[in-house]
Short mmCIF file of C-alpha atoms in Angstrom, two decimals:
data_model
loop_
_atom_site.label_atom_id
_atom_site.label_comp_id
_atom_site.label_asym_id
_atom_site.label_seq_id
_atom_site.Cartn_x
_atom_site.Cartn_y
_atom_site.Cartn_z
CA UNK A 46 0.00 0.00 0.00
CA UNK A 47 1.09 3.45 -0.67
CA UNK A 48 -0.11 6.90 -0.40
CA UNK A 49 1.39 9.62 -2.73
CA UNK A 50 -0.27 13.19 -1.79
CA UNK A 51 0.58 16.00 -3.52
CA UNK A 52 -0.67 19.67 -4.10
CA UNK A 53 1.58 22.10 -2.19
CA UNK A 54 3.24 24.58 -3.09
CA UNK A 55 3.45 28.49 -1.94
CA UNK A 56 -0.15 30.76 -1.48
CA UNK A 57 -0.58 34.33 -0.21
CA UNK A 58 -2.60 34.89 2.87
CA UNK A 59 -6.67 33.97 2.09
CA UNK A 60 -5.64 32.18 -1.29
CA UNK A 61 -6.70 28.57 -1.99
CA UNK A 62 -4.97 25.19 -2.42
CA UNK A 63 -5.96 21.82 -3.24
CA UNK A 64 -4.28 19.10 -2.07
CA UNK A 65 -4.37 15.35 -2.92
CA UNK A 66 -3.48 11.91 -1.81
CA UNK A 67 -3.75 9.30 -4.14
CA UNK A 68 -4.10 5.59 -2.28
CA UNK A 69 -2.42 2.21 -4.59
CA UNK A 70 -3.11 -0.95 -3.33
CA UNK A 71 -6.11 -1.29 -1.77
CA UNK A 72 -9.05 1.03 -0.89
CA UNK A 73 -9.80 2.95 2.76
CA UNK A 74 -13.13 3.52 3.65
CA UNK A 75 -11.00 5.47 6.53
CA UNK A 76 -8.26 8.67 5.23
CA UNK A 77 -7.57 11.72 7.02
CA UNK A 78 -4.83 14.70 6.90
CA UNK A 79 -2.39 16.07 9.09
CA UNK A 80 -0.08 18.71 9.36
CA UNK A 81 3.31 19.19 10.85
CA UNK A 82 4.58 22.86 10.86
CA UNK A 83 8.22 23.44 12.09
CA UNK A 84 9.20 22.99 15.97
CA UNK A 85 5.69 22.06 16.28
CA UNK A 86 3.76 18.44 16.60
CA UNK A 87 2.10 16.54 13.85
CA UNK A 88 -1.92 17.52 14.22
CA UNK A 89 -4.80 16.29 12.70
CA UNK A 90 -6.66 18.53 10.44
CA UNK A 91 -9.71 16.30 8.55
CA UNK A 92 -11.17 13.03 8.22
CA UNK A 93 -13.38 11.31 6.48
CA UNK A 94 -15.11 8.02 6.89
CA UNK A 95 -17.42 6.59 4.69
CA UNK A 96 -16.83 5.45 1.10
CA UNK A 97 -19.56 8.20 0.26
CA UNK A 98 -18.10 10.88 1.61
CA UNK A 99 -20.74 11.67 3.91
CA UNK A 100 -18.85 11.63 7.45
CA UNK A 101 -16.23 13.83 7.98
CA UNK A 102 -14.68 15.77 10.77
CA UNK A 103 -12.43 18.66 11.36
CA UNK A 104 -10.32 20.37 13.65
CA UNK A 105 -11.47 23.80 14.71
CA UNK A 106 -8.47 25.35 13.41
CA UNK A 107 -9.60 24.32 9.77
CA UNK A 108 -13.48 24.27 10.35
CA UNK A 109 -15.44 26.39 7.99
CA UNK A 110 -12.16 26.99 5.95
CA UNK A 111 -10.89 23.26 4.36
CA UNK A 112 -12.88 20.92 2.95
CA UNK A 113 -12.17 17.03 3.24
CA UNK A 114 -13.79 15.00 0.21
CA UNK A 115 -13.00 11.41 -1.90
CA UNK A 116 -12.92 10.72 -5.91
CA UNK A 117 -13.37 7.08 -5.49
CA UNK A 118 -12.73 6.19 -9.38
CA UNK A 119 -9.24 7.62 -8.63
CA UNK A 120 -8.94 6.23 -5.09
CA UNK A 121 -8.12 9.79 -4.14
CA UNK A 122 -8.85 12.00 -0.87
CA UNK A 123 -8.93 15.76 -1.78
CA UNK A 124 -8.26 18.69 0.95
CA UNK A 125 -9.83 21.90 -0.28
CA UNK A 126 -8.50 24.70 1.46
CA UNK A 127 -9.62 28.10 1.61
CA UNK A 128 -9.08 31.52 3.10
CA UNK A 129 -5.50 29.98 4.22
CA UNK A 130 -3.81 31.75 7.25
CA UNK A 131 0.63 32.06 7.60
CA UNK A 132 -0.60 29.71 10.27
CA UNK A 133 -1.68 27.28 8.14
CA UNK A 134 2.04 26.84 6.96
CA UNK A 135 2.87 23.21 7.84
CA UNK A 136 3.78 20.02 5.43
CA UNK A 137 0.46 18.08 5.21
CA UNK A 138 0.57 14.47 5.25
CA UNK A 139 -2.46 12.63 4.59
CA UNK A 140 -3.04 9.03 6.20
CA UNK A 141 -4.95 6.03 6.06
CA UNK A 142 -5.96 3.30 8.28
CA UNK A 143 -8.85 0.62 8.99
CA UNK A 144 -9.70 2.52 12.00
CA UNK A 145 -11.67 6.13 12.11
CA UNK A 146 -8.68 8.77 12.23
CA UNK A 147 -9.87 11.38 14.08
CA UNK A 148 -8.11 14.21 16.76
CA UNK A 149 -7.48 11.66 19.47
CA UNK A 150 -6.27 9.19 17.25
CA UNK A 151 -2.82 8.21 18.22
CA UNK A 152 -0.23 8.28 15.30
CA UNK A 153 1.47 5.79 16.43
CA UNK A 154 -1.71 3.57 15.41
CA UNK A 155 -1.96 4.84 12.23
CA UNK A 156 -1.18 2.21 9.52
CA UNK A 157 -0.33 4.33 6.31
CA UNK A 158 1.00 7.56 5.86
CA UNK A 159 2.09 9.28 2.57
CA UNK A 160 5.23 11.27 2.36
CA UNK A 161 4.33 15.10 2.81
CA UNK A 162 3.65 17.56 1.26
CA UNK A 163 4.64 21.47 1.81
CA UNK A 164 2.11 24.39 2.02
CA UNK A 165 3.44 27.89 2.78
CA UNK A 166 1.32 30.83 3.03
CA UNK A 167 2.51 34.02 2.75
CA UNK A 168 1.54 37.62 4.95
#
């Protein structure tokens, strides 16, 4: 199994980006994303739980702003995001597992992770 996301790249303050994560292997009714910005710990940011798309969850930080969603014939789980802040500045990783991922999941339980990707927003 691997997960490839990709999407970063550099964004001025309330710009948009769209990130991806593209699952090979096998399919996840379970994905969610995470972000790591520097000095700081990994945090959950969405997650989404259904093959449907129906059940998702975010963290407050990112509520109202980022949008979690699936494009099943791709085996892909998008992150809109919108109105970014300089404090969304972190490398994203999105994950997968046959567990709900949600903001007390541990990372250590996590089974997949892809390998990052970087989104800077500038002031």
């Amino acid at each position: 199994v691997q997960l490839q996301a990709c999407g970063g790249g550099l964004v001025q303050a309330g710009g948009s980006l769209r990130l991806s994560c593209a699952a090979s292997g096998r399919t996840f009714d379970n994905m969610g994303w995470f972000r790591q910005a520097p000095g700081k710990e990994r945090e959950f940011v969405a997650g989404i739980y259904d093959w449907r798309g129906a059940l998702t969850s975010y963290s407050d930080s990112v509520k109202g702003r980022f949008t979690i969603s699936r494009d099943n014939a791709r085996n892909t789980v998008l992150l809109q995001m919108t109105s970014l802040k300089p404090e969304d500045t972190a490398v994203y990783y999105c994950a997968a597992d046959n567990g709900p991922i949600t903001a007390s999941t541990s990372l250590a339980r996590i089974d997949y992770w892809g390998q990052g990707t970087l989104v800077t927003v500038s002031s």
